[in-house]
PDB file of C-alpha atoms in Angstrom:
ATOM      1  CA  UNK A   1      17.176 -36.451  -0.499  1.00  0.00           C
ATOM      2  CA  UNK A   2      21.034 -36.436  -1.441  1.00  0.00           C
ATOM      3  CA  UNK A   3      20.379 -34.522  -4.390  1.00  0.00           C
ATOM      4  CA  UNK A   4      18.311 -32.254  -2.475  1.00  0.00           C
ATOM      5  CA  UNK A   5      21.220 -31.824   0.017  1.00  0.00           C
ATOM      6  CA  UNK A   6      23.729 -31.309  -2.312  1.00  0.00           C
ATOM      7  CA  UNK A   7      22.207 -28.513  -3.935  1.00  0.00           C
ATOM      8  CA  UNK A   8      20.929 -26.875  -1.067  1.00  0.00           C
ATOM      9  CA  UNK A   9      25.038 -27.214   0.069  1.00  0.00           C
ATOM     10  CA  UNK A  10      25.868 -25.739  -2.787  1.00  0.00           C
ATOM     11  CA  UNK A  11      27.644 -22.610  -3.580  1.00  0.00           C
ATOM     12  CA  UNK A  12      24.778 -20.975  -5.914  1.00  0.00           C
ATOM     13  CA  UNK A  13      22.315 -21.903  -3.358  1.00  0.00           C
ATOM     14  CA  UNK A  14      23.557 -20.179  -0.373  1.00  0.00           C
ATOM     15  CA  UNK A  15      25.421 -17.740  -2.024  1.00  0.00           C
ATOM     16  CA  UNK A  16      20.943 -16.596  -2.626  1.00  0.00           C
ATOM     17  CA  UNK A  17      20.529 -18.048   0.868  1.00  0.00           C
ATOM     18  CA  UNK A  18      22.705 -17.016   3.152  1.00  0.00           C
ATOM     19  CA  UNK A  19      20.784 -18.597   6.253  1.00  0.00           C
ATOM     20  CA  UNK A  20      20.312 -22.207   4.881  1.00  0.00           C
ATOM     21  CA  UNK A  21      17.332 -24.226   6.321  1.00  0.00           C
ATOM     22  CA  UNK A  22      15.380 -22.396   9.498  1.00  0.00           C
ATOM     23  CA  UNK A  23      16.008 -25.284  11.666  1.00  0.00           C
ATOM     24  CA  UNK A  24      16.366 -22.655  14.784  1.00  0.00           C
ATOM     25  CA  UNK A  25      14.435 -20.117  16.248  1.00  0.00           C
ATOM     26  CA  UNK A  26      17.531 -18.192  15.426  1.00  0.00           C
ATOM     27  CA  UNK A  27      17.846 -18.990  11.995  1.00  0.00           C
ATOM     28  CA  UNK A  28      14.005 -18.055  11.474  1.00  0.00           C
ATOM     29  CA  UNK A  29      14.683 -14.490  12.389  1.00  0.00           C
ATOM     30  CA  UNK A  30      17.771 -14.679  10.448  1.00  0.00           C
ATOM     31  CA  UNK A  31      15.713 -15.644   6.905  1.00  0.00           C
ATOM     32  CA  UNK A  32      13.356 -12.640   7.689  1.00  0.00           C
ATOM     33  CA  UNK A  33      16.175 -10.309   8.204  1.00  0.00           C
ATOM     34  CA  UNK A  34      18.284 -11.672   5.239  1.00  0.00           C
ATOM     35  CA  UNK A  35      15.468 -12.111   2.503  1.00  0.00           C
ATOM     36  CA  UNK A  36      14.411  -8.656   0.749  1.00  0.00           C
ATOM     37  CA  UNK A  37      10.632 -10.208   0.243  1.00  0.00           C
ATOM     38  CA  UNK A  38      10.344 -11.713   4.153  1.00  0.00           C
ATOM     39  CA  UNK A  39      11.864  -8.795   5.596  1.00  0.00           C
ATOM     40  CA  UNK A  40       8.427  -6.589   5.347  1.00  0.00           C
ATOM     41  CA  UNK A  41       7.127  -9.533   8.015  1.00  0.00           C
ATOM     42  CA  UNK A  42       8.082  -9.642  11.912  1.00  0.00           C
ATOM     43  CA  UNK A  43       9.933 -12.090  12.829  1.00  0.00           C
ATOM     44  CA  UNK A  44       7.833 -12.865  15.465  1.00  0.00           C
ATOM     45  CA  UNK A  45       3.607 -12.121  15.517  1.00  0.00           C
ATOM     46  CA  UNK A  46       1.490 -12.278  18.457  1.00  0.00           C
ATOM     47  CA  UNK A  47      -1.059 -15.181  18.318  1.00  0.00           C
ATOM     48  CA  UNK A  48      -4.072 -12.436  18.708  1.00  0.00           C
ATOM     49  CA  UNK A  49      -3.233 -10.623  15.372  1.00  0.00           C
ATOM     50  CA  UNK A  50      -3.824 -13.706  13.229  1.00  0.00           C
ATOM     51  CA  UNK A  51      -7.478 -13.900  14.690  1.00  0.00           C
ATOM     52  CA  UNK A  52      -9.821 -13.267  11.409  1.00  0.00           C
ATOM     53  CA  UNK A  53     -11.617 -10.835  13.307  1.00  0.00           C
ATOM     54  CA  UNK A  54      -8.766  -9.020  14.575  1.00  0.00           C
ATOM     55  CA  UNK A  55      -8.364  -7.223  10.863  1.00  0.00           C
ATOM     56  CA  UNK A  56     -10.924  -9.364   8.793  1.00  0.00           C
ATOM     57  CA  UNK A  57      -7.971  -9.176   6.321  1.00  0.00           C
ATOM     58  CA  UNK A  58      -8.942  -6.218   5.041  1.00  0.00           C
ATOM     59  CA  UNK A  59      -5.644  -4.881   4.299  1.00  0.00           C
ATOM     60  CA  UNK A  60      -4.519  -7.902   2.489  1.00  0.00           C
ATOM     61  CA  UNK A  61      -7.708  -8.305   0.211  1.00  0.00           C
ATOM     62  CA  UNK A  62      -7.204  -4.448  -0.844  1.00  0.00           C
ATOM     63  CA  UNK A  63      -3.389  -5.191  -1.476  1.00  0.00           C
ATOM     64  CA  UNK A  64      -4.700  -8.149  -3.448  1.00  0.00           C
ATOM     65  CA  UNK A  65      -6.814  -6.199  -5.924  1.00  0.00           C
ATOM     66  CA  UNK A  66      -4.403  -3.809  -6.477  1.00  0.00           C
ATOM     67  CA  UNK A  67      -1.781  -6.629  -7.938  1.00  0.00           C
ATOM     68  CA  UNK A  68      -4.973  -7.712  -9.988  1.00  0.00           C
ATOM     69  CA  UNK A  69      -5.631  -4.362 -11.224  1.00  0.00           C
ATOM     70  CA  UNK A  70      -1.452  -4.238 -11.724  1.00  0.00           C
ATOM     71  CA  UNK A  71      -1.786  -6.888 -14.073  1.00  0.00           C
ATOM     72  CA  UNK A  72      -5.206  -6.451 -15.707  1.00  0.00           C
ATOM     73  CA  UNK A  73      -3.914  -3.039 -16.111  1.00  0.00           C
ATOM     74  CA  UNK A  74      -1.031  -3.990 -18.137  1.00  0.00           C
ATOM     75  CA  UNK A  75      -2.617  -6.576 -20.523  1.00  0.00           C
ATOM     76  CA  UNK A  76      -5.426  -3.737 -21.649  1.00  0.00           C
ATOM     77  CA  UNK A  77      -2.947  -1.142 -22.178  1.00  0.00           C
ATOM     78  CA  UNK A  78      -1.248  -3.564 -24.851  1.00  0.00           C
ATOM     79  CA  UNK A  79      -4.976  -2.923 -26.742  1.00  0.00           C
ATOM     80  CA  UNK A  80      -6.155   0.514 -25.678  1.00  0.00           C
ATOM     81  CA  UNK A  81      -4.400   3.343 -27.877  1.00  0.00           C
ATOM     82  CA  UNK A  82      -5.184   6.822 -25.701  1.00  0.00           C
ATOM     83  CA  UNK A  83      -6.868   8.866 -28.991  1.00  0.00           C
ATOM     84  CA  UNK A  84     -10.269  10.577 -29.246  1.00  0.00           C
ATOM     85  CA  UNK A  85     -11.038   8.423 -32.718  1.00  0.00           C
ATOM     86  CA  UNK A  86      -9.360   4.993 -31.191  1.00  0.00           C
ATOM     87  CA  UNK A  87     -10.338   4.860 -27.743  1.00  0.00           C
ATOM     88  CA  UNK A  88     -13.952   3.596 -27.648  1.00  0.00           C
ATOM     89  CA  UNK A  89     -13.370   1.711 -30.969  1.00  0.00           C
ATOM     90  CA  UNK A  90     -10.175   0.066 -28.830  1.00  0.00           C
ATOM     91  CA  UNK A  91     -12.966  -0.444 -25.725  1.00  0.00           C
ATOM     92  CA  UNK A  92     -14.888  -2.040 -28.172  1.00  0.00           C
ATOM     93  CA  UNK A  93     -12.639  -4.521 -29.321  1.00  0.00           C
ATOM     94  CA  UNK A  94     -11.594  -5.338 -26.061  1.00  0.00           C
ATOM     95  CA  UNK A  95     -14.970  -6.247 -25.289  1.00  0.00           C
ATOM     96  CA  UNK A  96     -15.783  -8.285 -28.674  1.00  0.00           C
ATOM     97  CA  UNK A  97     -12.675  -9.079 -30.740  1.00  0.00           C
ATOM     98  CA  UNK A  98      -9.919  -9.597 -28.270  1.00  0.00           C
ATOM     99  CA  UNK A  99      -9.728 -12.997 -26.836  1.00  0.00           C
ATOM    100  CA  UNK A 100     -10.873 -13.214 -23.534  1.00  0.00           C
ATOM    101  CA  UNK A 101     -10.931  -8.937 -23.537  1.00  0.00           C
ATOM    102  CA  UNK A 102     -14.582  -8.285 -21.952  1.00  0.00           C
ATOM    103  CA  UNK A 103     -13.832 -11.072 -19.185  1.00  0.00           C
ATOM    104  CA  UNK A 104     -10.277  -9.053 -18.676  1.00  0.00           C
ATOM    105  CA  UNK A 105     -11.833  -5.675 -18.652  1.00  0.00           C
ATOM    106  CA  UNK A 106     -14.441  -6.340 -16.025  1.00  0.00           C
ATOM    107  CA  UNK A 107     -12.378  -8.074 -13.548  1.00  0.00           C
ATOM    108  CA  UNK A 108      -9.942  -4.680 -13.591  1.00  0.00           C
ATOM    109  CA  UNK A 109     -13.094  -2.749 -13.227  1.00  0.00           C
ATOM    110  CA  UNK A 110     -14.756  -4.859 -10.705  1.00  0.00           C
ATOM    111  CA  UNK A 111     -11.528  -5.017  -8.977  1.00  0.00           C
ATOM    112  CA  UNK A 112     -11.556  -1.001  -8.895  1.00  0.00           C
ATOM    113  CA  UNK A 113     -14.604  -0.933  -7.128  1.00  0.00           C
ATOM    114  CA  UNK A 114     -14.393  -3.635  -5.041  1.00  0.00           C
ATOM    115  CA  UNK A 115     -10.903  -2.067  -4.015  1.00  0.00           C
ATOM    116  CA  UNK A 116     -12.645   1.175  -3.334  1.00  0.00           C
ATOM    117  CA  UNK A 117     -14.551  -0.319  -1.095  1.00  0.00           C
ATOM    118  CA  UNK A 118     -12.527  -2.666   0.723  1.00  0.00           C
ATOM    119  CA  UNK A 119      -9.708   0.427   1.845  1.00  0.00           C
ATOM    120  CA  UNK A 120     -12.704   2.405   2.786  1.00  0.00           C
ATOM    121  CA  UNK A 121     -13.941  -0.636   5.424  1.00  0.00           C
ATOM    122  CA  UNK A 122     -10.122  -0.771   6.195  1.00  0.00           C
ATOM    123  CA  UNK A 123      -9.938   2.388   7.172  1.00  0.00           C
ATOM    124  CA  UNK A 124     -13.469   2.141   9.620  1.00  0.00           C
ATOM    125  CA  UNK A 125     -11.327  -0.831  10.892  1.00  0.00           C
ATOM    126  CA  UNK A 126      -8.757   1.097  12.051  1.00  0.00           C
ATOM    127  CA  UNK A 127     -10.671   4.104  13.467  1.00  0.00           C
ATOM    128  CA  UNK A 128     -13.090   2.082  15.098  1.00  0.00           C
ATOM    129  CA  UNK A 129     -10.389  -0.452  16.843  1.00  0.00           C
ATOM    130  CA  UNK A 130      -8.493   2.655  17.941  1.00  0.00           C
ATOM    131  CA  UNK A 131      -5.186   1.437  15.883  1.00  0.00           C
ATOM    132  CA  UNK A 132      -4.047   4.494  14.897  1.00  0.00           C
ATOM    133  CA  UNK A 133      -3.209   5.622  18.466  1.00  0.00           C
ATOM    134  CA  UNK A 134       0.677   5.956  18.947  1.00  0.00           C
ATOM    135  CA  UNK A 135       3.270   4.642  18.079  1.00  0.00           C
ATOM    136  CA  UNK A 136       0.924   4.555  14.698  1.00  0.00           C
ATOM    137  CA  UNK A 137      -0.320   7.757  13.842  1.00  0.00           C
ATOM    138  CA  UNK A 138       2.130   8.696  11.117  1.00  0.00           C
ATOM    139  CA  UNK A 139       1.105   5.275   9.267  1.00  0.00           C
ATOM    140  CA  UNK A 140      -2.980   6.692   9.561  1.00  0.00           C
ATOM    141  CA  UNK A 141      -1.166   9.273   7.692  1.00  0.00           C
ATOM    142  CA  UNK A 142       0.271   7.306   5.084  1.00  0.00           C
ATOM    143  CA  UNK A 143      -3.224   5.444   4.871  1.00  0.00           C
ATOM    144  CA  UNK A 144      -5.377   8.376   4.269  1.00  0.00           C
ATOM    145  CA  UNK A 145      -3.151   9.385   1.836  1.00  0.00           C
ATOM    146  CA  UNK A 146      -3.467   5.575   0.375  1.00  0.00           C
ATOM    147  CA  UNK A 147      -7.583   5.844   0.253  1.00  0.00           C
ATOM    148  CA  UNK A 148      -6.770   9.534  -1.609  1.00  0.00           C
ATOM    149  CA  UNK A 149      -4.605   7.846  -4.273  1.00  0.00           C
ATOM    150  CA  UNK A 150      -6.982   5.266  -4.436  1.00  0.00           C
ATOM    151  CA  UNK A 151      -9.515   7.132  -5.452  1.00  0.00           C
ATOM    152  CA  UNK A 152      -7.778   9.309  -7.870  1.00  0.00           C
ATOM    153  CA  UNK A 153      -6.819   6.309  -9.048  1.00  0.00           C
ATOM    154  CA  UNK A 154     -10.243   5.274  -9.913  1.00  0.00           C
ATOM    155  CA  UNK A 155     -11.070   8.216 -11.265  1.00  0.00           C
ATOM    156  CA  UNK A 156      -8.642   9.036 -13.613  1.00  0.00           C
ATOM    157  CA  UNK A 157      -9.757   5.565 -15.006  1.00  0.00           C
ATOM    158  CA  UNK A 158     -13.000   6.792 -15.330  1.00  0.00           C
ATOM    159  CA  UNK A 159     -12.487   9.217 -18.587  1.00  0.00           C
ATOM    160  CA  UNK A 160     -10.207   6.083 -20.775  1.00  0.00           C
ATOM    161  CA  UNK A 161     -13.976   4.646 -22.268  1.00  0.00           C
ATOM    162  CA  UNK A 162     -14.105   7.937 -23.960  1.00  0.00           C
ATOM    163  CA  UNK A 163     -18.319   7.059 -23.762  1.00  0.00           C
ATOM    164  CA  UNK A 164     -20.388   9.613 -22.746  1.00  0.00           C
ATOM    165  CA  UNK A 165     -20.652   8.449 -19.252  1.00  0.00           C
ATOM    166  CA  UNK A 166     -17.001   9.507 -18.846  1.00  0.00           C
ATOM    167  CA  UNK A 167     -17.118  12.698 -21.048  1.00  0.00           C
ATOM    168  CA  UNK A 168     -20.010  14.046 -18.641  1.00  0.00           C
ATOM    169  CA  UNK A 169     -18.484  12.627 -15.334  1.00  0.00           C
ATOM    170  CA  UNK A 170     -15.188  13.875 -16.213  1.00  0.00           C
ATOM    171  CA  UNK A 171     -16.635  17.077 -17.135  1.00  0.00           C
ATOM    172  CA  UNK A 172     -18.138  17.789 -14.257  1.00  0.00           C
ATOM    173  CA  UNK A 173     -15.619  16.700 -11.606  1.00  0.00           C
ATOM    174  CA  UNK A 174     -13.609  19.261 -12.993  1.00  0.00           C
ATOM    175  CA  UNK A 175     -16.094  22.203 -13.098  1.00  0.00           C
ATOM    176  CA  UNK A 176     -16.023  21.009  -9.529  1.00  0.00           C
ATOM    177  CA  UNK A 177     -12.002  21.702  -9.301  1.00  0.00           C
ATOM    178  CA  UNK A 178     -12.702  24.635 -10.980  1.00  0.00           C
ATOM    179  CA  UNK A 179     -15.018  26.016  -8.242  1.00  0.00           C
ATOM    180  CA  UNK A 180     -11.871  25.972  -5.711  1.00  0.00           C
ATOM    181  CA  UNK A 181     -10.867  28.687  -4.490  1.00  0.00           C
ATOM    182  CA  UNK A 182      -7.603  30.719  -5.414  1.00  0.00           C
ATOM    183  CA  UNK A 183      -5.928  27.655  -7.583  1.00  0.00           C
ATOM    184  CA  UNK A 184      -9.177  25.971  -8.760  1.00  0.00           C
ATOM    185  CA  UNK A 185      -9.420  26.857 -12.344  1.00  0.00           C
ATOM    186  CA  UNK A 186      -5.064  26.153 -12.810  1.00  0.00           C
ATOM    187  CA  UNK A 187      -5.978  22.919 -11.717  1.00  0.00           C
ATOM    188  CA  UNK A 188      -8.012  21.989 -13.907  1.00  0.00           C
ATOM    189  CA  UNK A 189      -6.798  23.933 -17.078  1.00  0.00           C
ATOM    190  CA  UNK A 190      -3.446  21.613 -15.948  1.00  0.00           C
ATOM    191  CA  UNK A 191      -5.547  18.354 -15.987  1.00  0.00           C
ATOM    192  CA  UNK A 192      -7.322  18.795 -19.527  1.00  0.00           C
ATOM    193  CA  UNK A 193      -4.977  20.476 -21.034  1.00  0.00           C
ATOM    194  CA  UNK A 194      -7.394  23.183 -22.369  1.00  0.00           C
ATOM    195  CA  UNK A 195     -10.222  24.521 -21.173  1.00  0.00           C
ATOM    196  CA  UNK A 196     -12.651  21.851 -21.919  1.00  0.00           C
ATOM    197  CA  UNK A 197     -12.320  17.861 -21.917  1.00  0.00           C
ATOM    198  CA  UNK A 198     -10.482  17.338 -25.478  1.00  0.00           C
ATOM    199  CA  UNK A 199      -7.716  14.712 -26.448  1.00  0.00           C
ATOM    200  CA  UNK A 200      -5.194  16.310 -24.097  1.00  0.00           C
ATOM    201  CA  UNK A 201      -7.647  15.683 -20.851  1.00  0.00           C
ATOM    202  CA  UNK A 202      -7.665  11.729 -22.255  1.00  0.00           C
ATOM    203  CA  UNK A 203      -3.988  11.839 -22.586  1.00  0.00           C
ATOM    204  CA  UNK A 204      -3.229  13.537 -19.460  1.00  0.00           C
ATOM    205  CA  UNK A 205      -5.330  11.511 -17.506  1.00  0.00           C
ATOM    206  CA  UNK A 206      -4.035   7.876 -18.825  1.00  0.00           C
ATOM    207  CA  UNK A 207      -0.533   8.947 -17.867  1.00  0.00           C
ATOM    208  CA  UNK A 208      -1.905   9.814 -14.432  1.00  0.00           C
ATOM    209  CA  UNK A 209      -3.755   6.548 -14.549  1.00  0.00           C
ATOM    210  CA  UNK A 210      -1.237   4.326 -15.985  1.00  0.00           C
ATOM    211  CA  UNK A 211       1.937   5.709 -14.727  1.00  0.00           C
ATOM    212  CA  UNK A 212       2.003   8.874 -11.850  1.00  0.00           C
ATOM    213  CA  UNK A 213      -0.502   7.119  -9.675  1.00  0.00           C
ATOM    214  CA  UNK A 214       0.620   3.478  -9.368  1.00  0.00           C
ATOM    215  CA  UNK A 215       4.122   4.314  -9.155  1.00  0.00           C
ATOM    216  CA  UNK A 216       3.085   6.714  -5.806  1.00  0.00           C
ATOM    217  CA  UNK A 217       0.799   4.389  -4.440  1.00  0.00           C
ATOM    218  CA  UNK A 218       2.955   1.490  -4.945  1.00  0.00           C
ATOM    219  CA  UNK A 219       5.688   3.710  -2.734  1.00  0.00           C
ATOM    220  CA  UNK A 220       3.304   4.502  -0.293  1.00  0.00           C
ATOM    221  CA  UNK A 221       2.336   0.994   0.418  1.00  0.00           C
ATOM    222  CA  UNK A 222       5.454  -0.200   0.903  1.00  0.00           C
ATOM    223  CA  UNK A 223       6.088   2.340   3.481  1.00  0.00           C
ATOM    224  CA  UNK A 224       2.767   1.703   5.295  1.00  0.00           C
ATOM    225  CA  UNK A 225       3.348  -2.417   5.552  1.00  0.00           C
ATOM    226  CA  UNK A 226       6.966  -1.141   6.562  1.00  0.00           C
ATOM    227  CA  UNK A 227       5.643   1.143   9.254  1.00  0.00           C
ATOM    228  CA  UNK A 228       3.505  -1.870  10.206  1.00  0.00           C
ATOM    229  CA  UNK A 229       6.292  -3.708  11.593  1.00  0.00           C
ATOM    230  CA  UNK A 230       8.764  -0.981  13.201  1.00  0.00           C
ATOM    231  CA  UNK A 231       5.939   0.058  15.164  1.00  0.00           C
ATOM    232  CA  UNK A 232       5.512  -3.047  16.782  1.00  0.00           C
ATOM    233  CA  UNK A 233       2.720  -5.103  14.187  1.00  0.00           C
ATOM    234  CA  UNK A 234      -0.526  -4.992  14.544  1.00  0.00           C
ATOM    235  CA  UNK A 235      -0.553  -4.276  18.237  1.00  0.00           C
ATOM    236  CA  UNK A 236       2.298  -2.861  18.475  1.00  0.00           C
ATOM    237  CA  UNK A 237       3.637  -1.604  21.890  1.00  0.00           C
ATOM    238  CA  UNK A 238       3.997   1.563  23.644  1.00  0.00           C
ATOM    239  CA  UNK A 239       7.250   0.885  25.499  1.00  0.00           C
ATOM    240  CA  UNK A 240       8.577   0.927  22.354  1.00  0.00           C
ATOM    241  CA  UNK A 241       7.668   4.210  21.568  1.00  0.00           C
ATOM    242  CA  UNK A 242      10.143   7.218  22.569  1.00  0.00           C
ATOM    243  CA  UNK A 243       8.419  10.311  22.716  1.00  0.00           C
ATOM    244  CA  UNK A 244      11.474  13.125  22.726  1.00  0.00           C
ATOM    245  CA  UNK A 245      14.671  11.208  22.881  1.00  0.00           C
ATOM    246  CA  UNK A 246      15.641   8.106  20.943  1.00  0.00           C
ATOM    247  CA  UNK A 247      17.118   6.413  24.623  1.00  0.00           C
ATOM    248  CA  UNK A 248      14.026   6.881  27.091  1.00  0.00           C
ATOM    249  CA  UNK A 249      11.563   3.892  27.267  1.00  0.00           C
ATOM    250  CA  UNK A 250       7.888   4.891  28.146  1.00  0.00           C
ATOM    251  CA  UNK A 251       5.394   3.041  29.253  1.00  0.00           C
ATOM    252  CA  UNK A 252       3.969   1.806  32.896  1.00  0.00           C
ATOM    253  CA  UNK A 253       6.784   2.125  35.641  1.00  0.00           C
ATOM    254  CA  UNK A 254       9.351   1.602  33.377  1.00  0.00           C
ATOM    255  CA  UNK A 255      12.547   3.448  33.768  1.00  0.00           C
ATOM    256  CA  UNK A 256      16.361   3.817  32.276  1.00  0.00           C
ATOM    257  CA  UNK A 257      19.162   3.896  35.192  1.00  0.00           C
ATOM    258  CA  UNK A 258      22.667   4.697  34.033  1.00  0.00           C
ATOM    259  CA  UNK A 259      25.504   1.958  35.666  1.00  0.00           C
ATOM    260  CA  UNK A 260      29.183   3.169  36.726  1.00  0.00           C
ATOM    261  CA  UNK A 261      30.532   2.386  32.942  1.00  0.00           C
ATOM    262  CA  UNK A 262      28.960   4.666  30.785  1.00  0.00           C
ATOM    263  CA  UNK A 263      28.435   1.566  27.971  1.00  0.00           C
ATOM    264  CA  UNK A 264      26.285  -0.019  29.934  1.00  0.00           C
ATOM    265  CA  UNK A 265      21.974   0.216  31.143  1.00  0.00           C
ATOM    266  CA  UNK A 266      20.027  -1.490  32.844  1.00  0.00           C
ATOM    267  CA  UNK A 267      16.113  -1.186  33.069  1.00  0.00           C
ATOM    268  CA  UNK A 268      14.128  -1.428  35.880  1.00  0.00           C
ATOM    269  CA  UNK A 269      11.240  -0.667  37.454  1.00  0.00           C
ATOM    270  CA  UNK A 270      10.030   2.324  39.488  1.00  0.00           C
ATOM    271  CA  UNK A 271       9.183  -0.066  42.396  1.00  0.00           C
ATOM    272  CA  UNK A 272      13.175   0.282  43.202  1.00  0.00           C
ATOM    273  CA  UNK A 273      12.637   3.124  44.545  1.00  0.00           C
ATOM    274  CA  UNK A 274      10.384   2.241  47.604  1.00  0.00           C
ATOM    275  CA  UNK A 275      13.032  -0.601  48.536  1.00  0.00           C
TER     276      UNK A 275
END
């Protein structure tokens, strides 16, 4: 226990932890505020949001697969070489050669789908709870742009097999691009790289997979658990929600009167008025 003290005393130690040990309620919100990795959490939760059925979770679980598809990701690219005469051959080792490759490679494509599936219950969760209702629409925003990447992301995995599964599906999602009017058939003369699906569509679409993808969607889910907390949590407030100026408080007979010193407020209700 001395030892313990003495390094948690210690001038290494707090000069990483500022707040030492969150003995207070004080100090608790003080470790949240201080600490890059807490700071994403409220200080303070109501006791309703950490109900199961209040979320079922589903936002963690889908964050959860994407750090497993983060790091199965990252062990198959160390095996898979993005070439029309290596690619399958590459698949194939993974699958039969590599140590523990075929267990690897399913659990990043099981992962895919199951992700898939879990941000599209996610979202239902939302919509159907009514949780994207101010203060929160601009993070529904941010999530429908999530379940977009999300998909893209899943498809732009779809093509690295080089199999004939992904030749044809890749082939005709893009016909599909093609069909769109005005900037259709740019689009998808920019994503193969030609004018048919070649080694520059397998290319193209494992830097999209591998690189231009994660790094937005990694962005865009830190902003959405960000938005999470400033607007209140998971059931977050509406008298903390300003509508045109940053000092008016809405909500139910809430109101902002101005004192003789212009540095100070004070907040009352409108039932002042009828004394």
């Amino acid at each position: 226990m001395k030892l313990f003290h003495y390094i948690i005393q210690g001038r290494v130690w707090r000069s990483i932890f500022r707040t030492g040990l969150p003995e207070t309620n004080y100090r608790r919100s003080l470790v949240i505020l201080n600490n890059f990795f807490l700071h994403i959490h409220p200080a303070k939760v109501k006791k309703s949001t950490l109900k199961f059925t209040t979320t079922f979770y589903l936002g963690g679980i889908a964050f959860g697969l994407y750090l497993i598809l983060l790091v199965t990701g990252i062990y198959l690219m160390l095996y898979y070489r993005p070439s029309v005469p290596l690619a399958y051959r590459d698949m194939k080792d993974l699958e039969f050669v590599v140590s523990n490759g075929k267990l690897l490679r399913n659990l990043h494509r099981w992962s895919a789908h199951a992700m898939v599936f879990i941000v599209f219950l996610h979202m239902l969760r939302v919509f159907f709870t009514r949780a994207f209702h101010p203060p929160k629409e601009f993070n529904w925003v941010i999530g429908v742009f999530l379940i977009i990447f999300t998909l893209l992301l899943s498809y732009t995995g779809y093509l690295l097999p080089w199999d004939q599964l992904a030749y044809w599906g890749v082939s005709v999602g893009t016909n599909m691009i093609k069909a769109t009017p005005i900037m259709g058939e740019k689009i998808r003369f920019l994503l193969l790289g030609g004018n048919f699906v070649s080694e520059n569509a397998l290319l193209r679409f494992y830097v999209l997979h591998c690189v231009v993808i994660p790094l937005f969607l990694t962005l865009l889910i830190g902003v959405h658990f960000w938005r999470i907390r400033k607007d209140g949590g998971l059931q977050g407030d509406l008298e903390h929600y300003a509508e045109y100026e940053p000092d008016i408080i809405l909500g139910k007979n809430i109101r902002v009167e101005q004192r003789e010193s212009p540095n100070q407020s004070l907040v009352g209700t409108g039932n002042d008025e009828n004394k």
